[in-house]
Short mmCIF file of C-alpha atoms and ligand atoms in Angstrom, two decimals:
data_model
loop_
_atom_site.label_atom_id
_atom_site.label_comp_id
_atom_site.label_asym_id
_atom_site.label_seq_id
_atom_site.Cartn_x
_atom_site.Cartn_y
_atom_site.Cartn_z
CA MET A 14 -12.30 13.70 36.45
CA ILE A 15 -12.59 10.48 34.43
CA PRO A 16 -16.25 9.91 33.46
CA ARG A 17 -17.65 6.63 34.78
CA VAL A 18 -18.42 4.27 31.88
CA PRO A 19 -21.51 2.13 32.58
CA ASP A 20 -20.43 -1.52 32.77
CA ALA A 21 -22.90 -3.50 30.62
CA ASP A 22 -22.01 -6.85 32.27
CA ALA A 23 -22.49 -5.44 35.77
CA MET A 24 -25.88 -3.95 34.80
CA ARG A 25 -27.00 -7.25 33.23
CA ALA A 26 -25.96 -9.11 36.40
CA LEU A 27 -27.84 -6.63 38.62
CA ARG A 28 -30.97 -6.86 36.43
CA GLY A 29 -30.77 -10.66 36.68
CA ALA A 30 -30.46 -10.58 40.47
CA LEU A 31 -33.37 -8.13 40.78
CA GLY A 32 -35.43 -10.55 38.65
CA ALA A 33 -35.33 -13.02 41.56
CA PHE A 34 -37.80 -10.70 43.30
CA ALA A 35 -41.25 -11.87 42.09
CA THR A 36 -43.73 -9.06 41.56
CA GLY A 37 -47.17 -8.35 40.21
CA VAL A 38 -47.56 -6.42 36.96
CA THR A 39 -49.34 -3.09 36.50
CA ILE A 40 -50.22 -0.76 33.66
CA ILE A 41 -50.16 2.88 34.71
CA THR A 42 -52.13 5.34 32.58
CA ALA A 43 -52.52 9.12 32.40
CA PHE A 44 -53.33 11.84 29.90
CA ASP A 45 -50.45 13.79 28.33
CA GLU A 46 -52.42 16.88 27.30
CA ALA A 47 -55.40 15.16 25.62
CA LEU A 48 -53.52 12.00 24.57
CA PRO A 49 -53.85 8.77 26.58
CA VAL A 50 -50.49 7.30 27.62
CA GLY A 51 -49.71 4.08 29.47
CA ILE A 52 -46.72 2.03 30.58
CA THR A 53 -46.20 -1.50 31.92
CA VAL A 54 -44.64 -1.23 35.39
CA ASN A 55 -43.53 -3.69 38.09
CA SER A 56 -41.83 -1.14 40.39
CA PHE A 57 -45.22 -0.39 42.02
CA ALA A 58 -45.27 -0.60 45.85
CA SER A 59 -47.40 0.48 48.77
CA VAL A 60 -45.98 3.25 50.99
CA SER A 61 -48.49 4.53 53.55
CA LEU A 62 -52.06 3.91 54.69
CA ASP A 63 -52.58 7.28 56.43
CA PRO A 64 -52.23 9.24 54.26
CA PRO A 65 -52.81 6.67 51.48
CA LEU A 66 -49.65 6.71 49.34
CA ILE A 67 -48.10 4.41 46.73
CA LEU A 68 -44.94 4.71 44.62
CA TRP A 69 -43.47 3.52 41.36
CA SER A 70 -40.56 4.59 39.19
CA VAL A 71 -40.54 5.67 35.56
CA SER A 72 -37.48 5.55 33.32
CA LYS A 73 -36.26 9.01 32.29
CA THR A 74 -36.18 7.71 28.71
CA ALA A 75 -39.85 6.56 28.70
CA THR A 76 -41.83 8.62 26.18
CA CYS A 77 -44.67 8.95 28.71
CA ALA A 78 -42.46 10.19 31.59
CA GLU A 79 -43.49 13.84 31.21
CA ALA A 80 -47.16 12.97 31.78
CA PHE A 81 -46.42 12.20 35.47
CA ARG A 82 -45.84 15.54 37.19
CA PRO A 83 -47.23 16.90 40.47
CA THR A 84 -51.06 16.89 40.60
CA SER A 85 -51.43 14.78 37.38
CA ALA A 86 -54.13 12.14 37.64
CA PHE A 87 -53.07 8.56 36.96
CA CYS A 88 -54.54 5.07 37.31
CA VAL A 89 -52.62 1.97 38.41
CA HIS A 90 -54.19 -1.17 36.90
CA VAL A 91 -53.04 -4.35 38.69
CA LEU A 92 -53.14 -6.94 35.91
CA ALA A 93 -55.06 -10.20 36.15
CA ALA A 94 -53.87 -13.65 35.04
CA GLY A 95 -54.21 -13.82 31.25
CA GLN A 96 -53.45 -10.12 30.69
CA ASP A 97 -49.83 -10.70 29.62
CA GLY A 98 -50.70 -9.63 26.05
CA LEU A 99 -51.94 -6.31 27.42
CA ALA A 100 -48.72 -6.00 29.48
CA MET A 101 -46.62 -6.53 26.33
CA ASN A 102 -48.71 -3.96 24.42
CA PHE A 103 -47.89 -1.32 27.05
CA ALA A 104 -44.22 -2.39 27.23
CA ARG A 105 -43.71 -1.14 23.63
CA SER A 106 -42.34 2.39 23.45
CA GLY A 107 -44.18 5.35 22.07
CA GLU A 108 -46.75 3.80 19.71
CA ASP A 109 -50.50 4.35 20.03
CA LYS A 110 -51.00 1.62 22.59
CA PHE A 111 -54.72 2.39 22.94
CA ALA A 112 -55.58 2.09 19.21
CA SER A 113 -57.10 -1.41 19.28
CA LEU A 114 -58.38 -1.33 22.87
CA ALA A 115 -61.75 -0.65 24.45
CA TRP A 116 -60.85 1.92 27.09
CA GLY A 117 -62.71 4.59 29.02
CA ARG A 118 -62.02 7.67 31.13
CA SER A 119 -62.24 7.34 34.89
CA GLU A 120 -64.10 9.93 36.95
CA TRP A 121 -60.68 10.85 38.42
CA GLY A 122 -59.39 11.85 34.99
CA ALA A 123 -57.16 9.00 33.76
CA PRO A 124 -57.58 6.41 30.98
CA LEU A 125 -59.27 3.27 32.31
CA LEU A 126 -58.60 -0.28 31.06
CA PRO A 127 -61.11 -3.10 31.65
CA GLY A 128 -60.67 -6.48 33.36
CA CYS A 129 -57.82 -5.87 35.78
CA ALA A 130 -57.55 -7.33 39.31
CA ALA A 131 -57.42 -3.93 41.07
CA GLU A 132 -57.46 -0.21 40.27
CA PHE A 133 -55.80 2.59 42.22
CA HIS A 134 -56.96 6.05 41.17
CA CYS A 135 -54.20 8.46 42.13
CA GLN A 136 -52.82 11.98 41.92
CA VAL A 137 -49.07 12.65 41.70
CA GLU A 138 -48.04 13.92 45.16
CA ALA A 139 -44.30 14.33 44.45
CA CYS A 140 -41.51 13.28 42.07
CA TYR A 141 -38.02 12.40 43.33
CA PRO A 142 -34.78 11.78 41.42
CA GLY A 143 -33.84 8.09 41.31
CA GLY A 144 -30.79 7.67 39.06
CA ASP A 145 -31.95 6.83 35.54
CA HIS A 146 -35.56 6.73 36.84
CA THR A 147 -37.89 9.24 38.50
CA ILE A 148 -39.70 8.02 41.61
CA ILE A 149 -43.38 8.94 41.51
CA LEU A 150 -45.19 9.22 44.83
CA GLY A 151 -48.95 9.00 44.36
CA ARG A 152 -51.87 9.76 46.66
CA VAL A 153 -54.64 7.17 46.35
CA LEU A 154 -58.01 8.89 45.86
CA ALA A 155 -60.04 5.72 45.30
CA HIS A 156 -59.50 2.02 44.76
CA LEU A 157 -61.34 -1.06 43.59
CA VAL A 158 -60.49 -4.76 43.82
CA ARG A 159 -61.88 -7.77 41.95
CA GLU A 160 -61.53 -11.32 43.26
CA ILE A 161 -59.58 -12.67 40.28
CA PRO A 162 -56.04 -14.14 40.22
CA PRO A 163 -53.15 -11.78 39.43
CA LEU A 164 -50.52 -11.82 36.70
CA LEU A 165 -47.00 -12.31 38.11
CA PHE A 166 -43.49 -11.50 36.83
CA HIS A 167 -40.39 -13.46 37.83
CA ARG A 168 -36.94 -13.83 36.24
CA GLY A 169 -38.02 -11.95 33.12
CA ARG A 170 -41.16 -14.03 32.47
CA PHE A 171 -44.87 -13.67 33.07
CA ARG A 172 -46.24 -16.31 35.43
CA GLU A 173 -49.50 -17.28 37.08
CA PHE A 174 -50.29 -19.04 40.33
C1 FMN B 14 -42.91 -6.62 33.41
C2 FMN B 14 -42.38 -5.24 33.04
C3 FMN B 14 -42.17 -4.30 34.05
C4 FMN B 14 -41.69 -3.02 33.75
N1 FMN B 14 -41.54 -2.09 34.76
C5 FMN B 14 -41.13 -0.84 34.46
C6 FMN B 14 -41.03 0.15 35.49
O1 FMN B 14 -41.29 -0.10 36.68
N2 FMN B 14 -40.65 1.41 35.15
C7 FMN B 14 -40.35 1.73 33.84
O2 FMN B 14 -40.00 2.89 33.57
N3 FMN B 14 -40.42 0.81 32.84
C8 FMN B 14 -40.82 -0.45 33.13
N4 FMN B 14 -40.93 -1.39 32.14
C9 FMN B 14 -40.56 -1.01 30.76
C10 FMN B 14 -41.63 -0.15 30.08
O3 FMN B 14 -42.90 -0.78 30.11
C11 FMN B 14 -41.22 0.08 28.60
O4 FMN B 14 -39.94 0.68 28.56
C12 FMN B 14 -42.20 0.92 27.81
O5 FMN B 14 -41.92 0.74 26.44
C13 FMN B 14 -42.13 2.40 28.09
O6 FMN B 14 -43.13 3.01 27.28
P1 FMN B 14 -43.02 4.50 26.73
O7 FMN B 14 -41.60 4.72 26.26
O8 FMN B 14 -44.02 4.54 25.60
O9 FMN B 14 -43.41 5.42 27.83
C14 FMN B 14 -41.40 -2.68 32.41
C15 FMN B 14 -41.61 -3.63 31.38
C16 FMN B 14 -42.09 -4.90 31.70
C17 FMN B 14 -42.32 -5.91 30.59
#
Protein backbone atom coordinates (compact mmCIF):
# COMPACT_ATOMS: atom_id res chain seq x y z
CA MET A 1 0.00 0.00 0.00
CA ILE A 2 1.27 3.50 -0.82
CA PRO A 3 1.52 5.55 2.41
CA ARG A 4 -0.63 8.69 2.35
CA VAL A 5 1.59 11.80 2.36
CA PRO A 6 0.00 14.65 4.35
CA ASP A 7 -0.74 17.52 1.94
CA ALA A 8 0.56 20.71 3.61
CA ASP A 9 -1.55 23.02 1.40
CA ALA A 10 -4.74 21.07 2.12
CA MET A 11 -4.04 21.16 5.88
CA ARG A 12 -3.35 24.92 5.77
CA ALA A 13 -6.63 25.46 3.87
CA LEU A 14 -8.57 23.35 6.39
CA ARG A 15 -7.00 25.20 9.34
CA GLY A 16 -7.96 28.50 7.69
CA ALA A 17 -11.56 27.40 7.16
CA LEU A 18 -11.83 26.14 10.75
CA GLY A 19 -10.58 29.57 11.88
CA ALA A 20 -13.87 31.07 10.63
CA PHE A 21 -15.48 29.42 13.67
CA ALA A 22 -15.10 32.00 16.48
CA THR A 23 -14.42 30.47 19.89
CA GLY A 24 -13.51 31.38 23.42
CA VAL A 25 -10.06 30.56 24.76
CA THR A 26 -9.23 28.31 27.70
CA ILE A 27 -6.17 27.20 29.61
CA ILE A 28 -6.45 23.64 30.87
CA THR A 29 -4.21 22.63 33.78
CA ALA A 30 -3.36 19.41 35.59
CA PHE A 31 -0.53 17.84 37.57
CA ASP A 32 1.83 15.45 35.77
CA GLU A 33 3.12 13.60 38.84
CA ALA A 34 3.93 16.62 41.05
CA LEU A 35 4.62 19.06 38.19
CA PRO A 36 1.99 21.60 37.11
CA VAL A 37 1.22 21.49 33.38
CA GLY A 38 -1.08 23.67 31.29
CA ILE A 39 -2.08 24.19 27.68
CA THR A 40 -4.00 26.86 25.75
CA VAL A 41 -7.05 25.23 24.16
CA ASN A 42 -9.97 26.40 22.01
CA SER A 43 -11.42 22.93 21.25
CA PHE A 44 -13.38 23.06 24.54
CA ALA A 45 -17.14 22.34 24.22
CA SER A 46 -20.09 21.42 26.38
CA VAL A 47 -21.46 17.87 25.97
CA SER A 48 -24.09 16.99 28.59
CA LEU A 49 -25.88 18.55 31.56
CA ASP A 50 -26.98 15.27 33.20
CA PRO A 51 -24.44 13.89 33.79
CA PRO A 52 -22.35 17.09 33.54
CA LEU A 53 -19.77 16.46 30.80
CA ILE A 54 -17.45 18.61 28.68
CA LEU A 55 -14.85 17.73 26.04
CA TRP A 56 -11.70 19.07 24.46
CA SER A 57 -8.93 17.60 22.35
CA VAL A 58 -5.20 17.50 23.01
CA SER A 59 -2.57 17.06 20.31
CA LYS A 60 -0.70 13.75 20.59
CA THR A 61 2.52 15.77 20.28
CA ALA A 62 1.72 18.11 23.22
CA THR A 63 4.25 17.57 26.01
CA CYS A 64 1.42 17.66 28.56
CA ALA A 65 -0.78 15.06 26.79
CA GLU A 66 0.15 12.22 29.16
CA ALA A 67 -1.15 14.18 32.18
CA PHE A 68 -4.75 13.72 30.93
CA ARG A 69 -5.67 10.08 31.55
CA PRO A 70 -8.80 8.54 33.11
CA THR A 71 -9.53 9.88 36.62
CA SER A 72 -6.89 12.70 36.39
CA ALA A 73 -8.08 15.98 37.85
CA PHE A 74 -7.97 19.00 35.56
CA CYS A 75 -9.23 22.59 35.55
CA VAL A 76 -10.61 24.44 32.52
CA HIS A 77 -10.01 28.20 32.88
CA VAL A 78 -12.19 30.23 30.47
CA LEU A 79 -10.03 33.27 29.78
CA ALA A 80 -11.20 36.84 30.28
CA ALA A 81 -10.63 39.80 27.95
CA GLY A 82 -7.05 40.99 28.47
CA GLN A 83 -5.66 37.52 29.23
CA ASP A 84 -4.16 37.02 25.75
CA GLY A 85 -0.63 37.23 27.22
CA LEU A 86 -1.50 34.33 29.53
CA ALA A 87 -2.92 32.41 26.54
CA MET A 88 0.36 32.91 24.62
CA ASN A 89 2.38 31.80 27.67
CA PHE A 90 0.49 28.48 27.73
CA ALA A 91 0.68 28.10 23.93
CA ARG A 92 4.49 27.66 24.20
CA SER A 93 5.58 24.04 24.30
CA GLY A 94 7.21 22.35 27.22
CA GLU A 95 8.78 25.23 29.17
CA ASP A 96 7.98 25.99 32.82
CA LYS A 97 4.89 28.02 32.05
CA PHE A 98 4.11 28.55 35.74
CA ALA A 99 7.53 30.04 36.69
CA SER A 100 6.53 33.72 36.75
CA LEU A 101 2.87 33.24 37.69
CA ALA A 102 0.94 33.43 40.94
CA TRP A 103 -0.97 30.15 40.91
CA GLY A 104 -2.60 27.93 43.50
CA ARG A 105 -3.92 24.40 43.88
CA SER A 106 -7.67 23.86 43.69
CA GLU A 107 -9.44 21.68 46.25
CA TRP A 108 -10.14 19.28 43.34
CA GLY A 109 -6.41 18.76 42.78
CA ALA A 110 -5.44 20.84 39.73
CA PRO A 111 -3.32 23.99 39.33
CA LEU A 112 -5.49 27.11 39.58
CA LEU A 113 -4.88 30.38 37.70
CA PRO A 114 -6.41 33.67 38.89
CA GLY A 115 -8.66 36.15 37.07
CA CYS A 116 -10.43 34.00 34.50
CA ALA A 117 -14.09 34.37 33.44
CA ALA A 118 -15.10 30.83 34.49
CA GLU A 119 -13.60 27.68 36.01
CA PHE A 120 -14.67 24.08 35.41
CA HIS A 121 -13.15 21.63 37.88
CA CYS A 122 -13.17 18.24 36.18
CA GLN A 123 -12.06 14.62 36.27
CA VAL A 124 -11.12 12.74 33.09
CA GLU A 125 -14.04 10.38 32.37
CA ALA A 126 -12.68 8.86 29.14
CA CYS A 127 -10.15 9.40 26.34
CA TYR A 128 -10.99 8.65 22.69
CA PRO A 129 -8.75 8.51 19.61
CA GLY A 130 -9.22 11.54 17.34
CA GLY A 131 -6.64 11.38 14.54
CA ASP A 132 -3.59 13.41 15.54
CA HIS A 133 -5.44 14.46 18.74
CA THR A 134 -6.91 12.62 21.72
CA ILE A 135 -10.46 13.61 22.69
CA ILE A 136 -10.76 14.12 26.45
CA LEU A 137 -14.20 13.70 27.97
CA GLY A 138 -14.39 15.34 31.40
CA ARG A 139 -16.93 15.14 34.21
CA VAL A 140 -17.58 18.54 35.78
CA LEU A 141 -17.30 18.30 39.59
CA ALA A 142 -17.71 22.02 40.28
CA HIS A 143 -17.82 25.30 38.41
CA LEU A 144 -17.59 29.02 39.02
CA VAL A 145 -18.41 32.00 36.80
CA ARG A 146 -17.41 35.66 37.07
CA GLU A 147 -19.33 38.43 35.29
CA ILE A 148 -16.40 39.67 33.20
CA PRO A 149 -16.08 39.76 29.38
CA PRO A 150 -14.38 36.79 27.68
CA LEU A 151 -11.34 36.55 25.44
CA LEU A 152 -12.25 35.41 21.90
CA PHE A 153 -10.28 33.74 19.08
CA HIS A 154 -11.15 34.17 15.40
CA ARG A 155 -9.14 33.66 12.19
CA GLY A 156 -5.92 33.10 14.14
CA ARG A 157 -6.20 36.25 16.28
CA PHE A 158 -7.30 37.10 19.79
CA ARG A 159 -10.32 39.40 19.87
CA GLU A 160 -12.62 41.03 22.39
CA PHE A 161 -16.24 42.11 22.20
C1 LIG B 1 -5.93 29.95 20.65
C2 LIG B 1 -5.21 28.61 20.72
C3 LIG B 1 -5.97 27.44 20.81
C4 LIG B 1 -5.35 26.19 20.88
N1 LIG B 1 -6.12 25.06 21.02
C5 LIG B 1 -5.52 23.85 21.15
C6 LIG B 1 -6.30 22.67 21.36
O1 LIG B 1 -7.54 22.70 21.41
N2 LIG B 1 -5.66 21.49 21.52
C7 LIG B 1 -4.28 21.40 21.45
O2 LIG B 1 -3.74 20.30 21.60
N3 LIG B 1 -3.51 22.50 21.24
C8 LIG B 1 -4.10 23.71 21.11
N4 LIG B 1 -3.34 24.84 20.93
C9 LIG B 1 -1.88 24.70 20.82
C10 LIG B 1 -1.22 24.47 22.19
O3 LIG B 1 -1.58 25.48 23.12
C11 LIG B 1 0.32 24.47 22.01
O4 LIG B 1 0.68 23.49 21.07
C12 LIG B 1 1.10 24.25 23.29
O5 LIG B 1 2.43 24.65 23.06
C13 LIG B 1 1.13 22.83 23.77
O6 LIG B 1 1.87 22.83 24.99
P1 LIG B 1 2.72 21.57 25.49
O7 LIG B 1 3.44 20.99 24.30
O8 LIG B 1 3.66 22.17 26.51
O9 LIG B 1 1.77 20.61 26.13
C14 LIG B 1 -3.94 26.10 20.85
C15 LIG B 1 -3.17 27.29 20.75
C16 LIG B 1 -3.80 28.53 20.68
C17 LIG B 1 -2.96 29.79 20.59
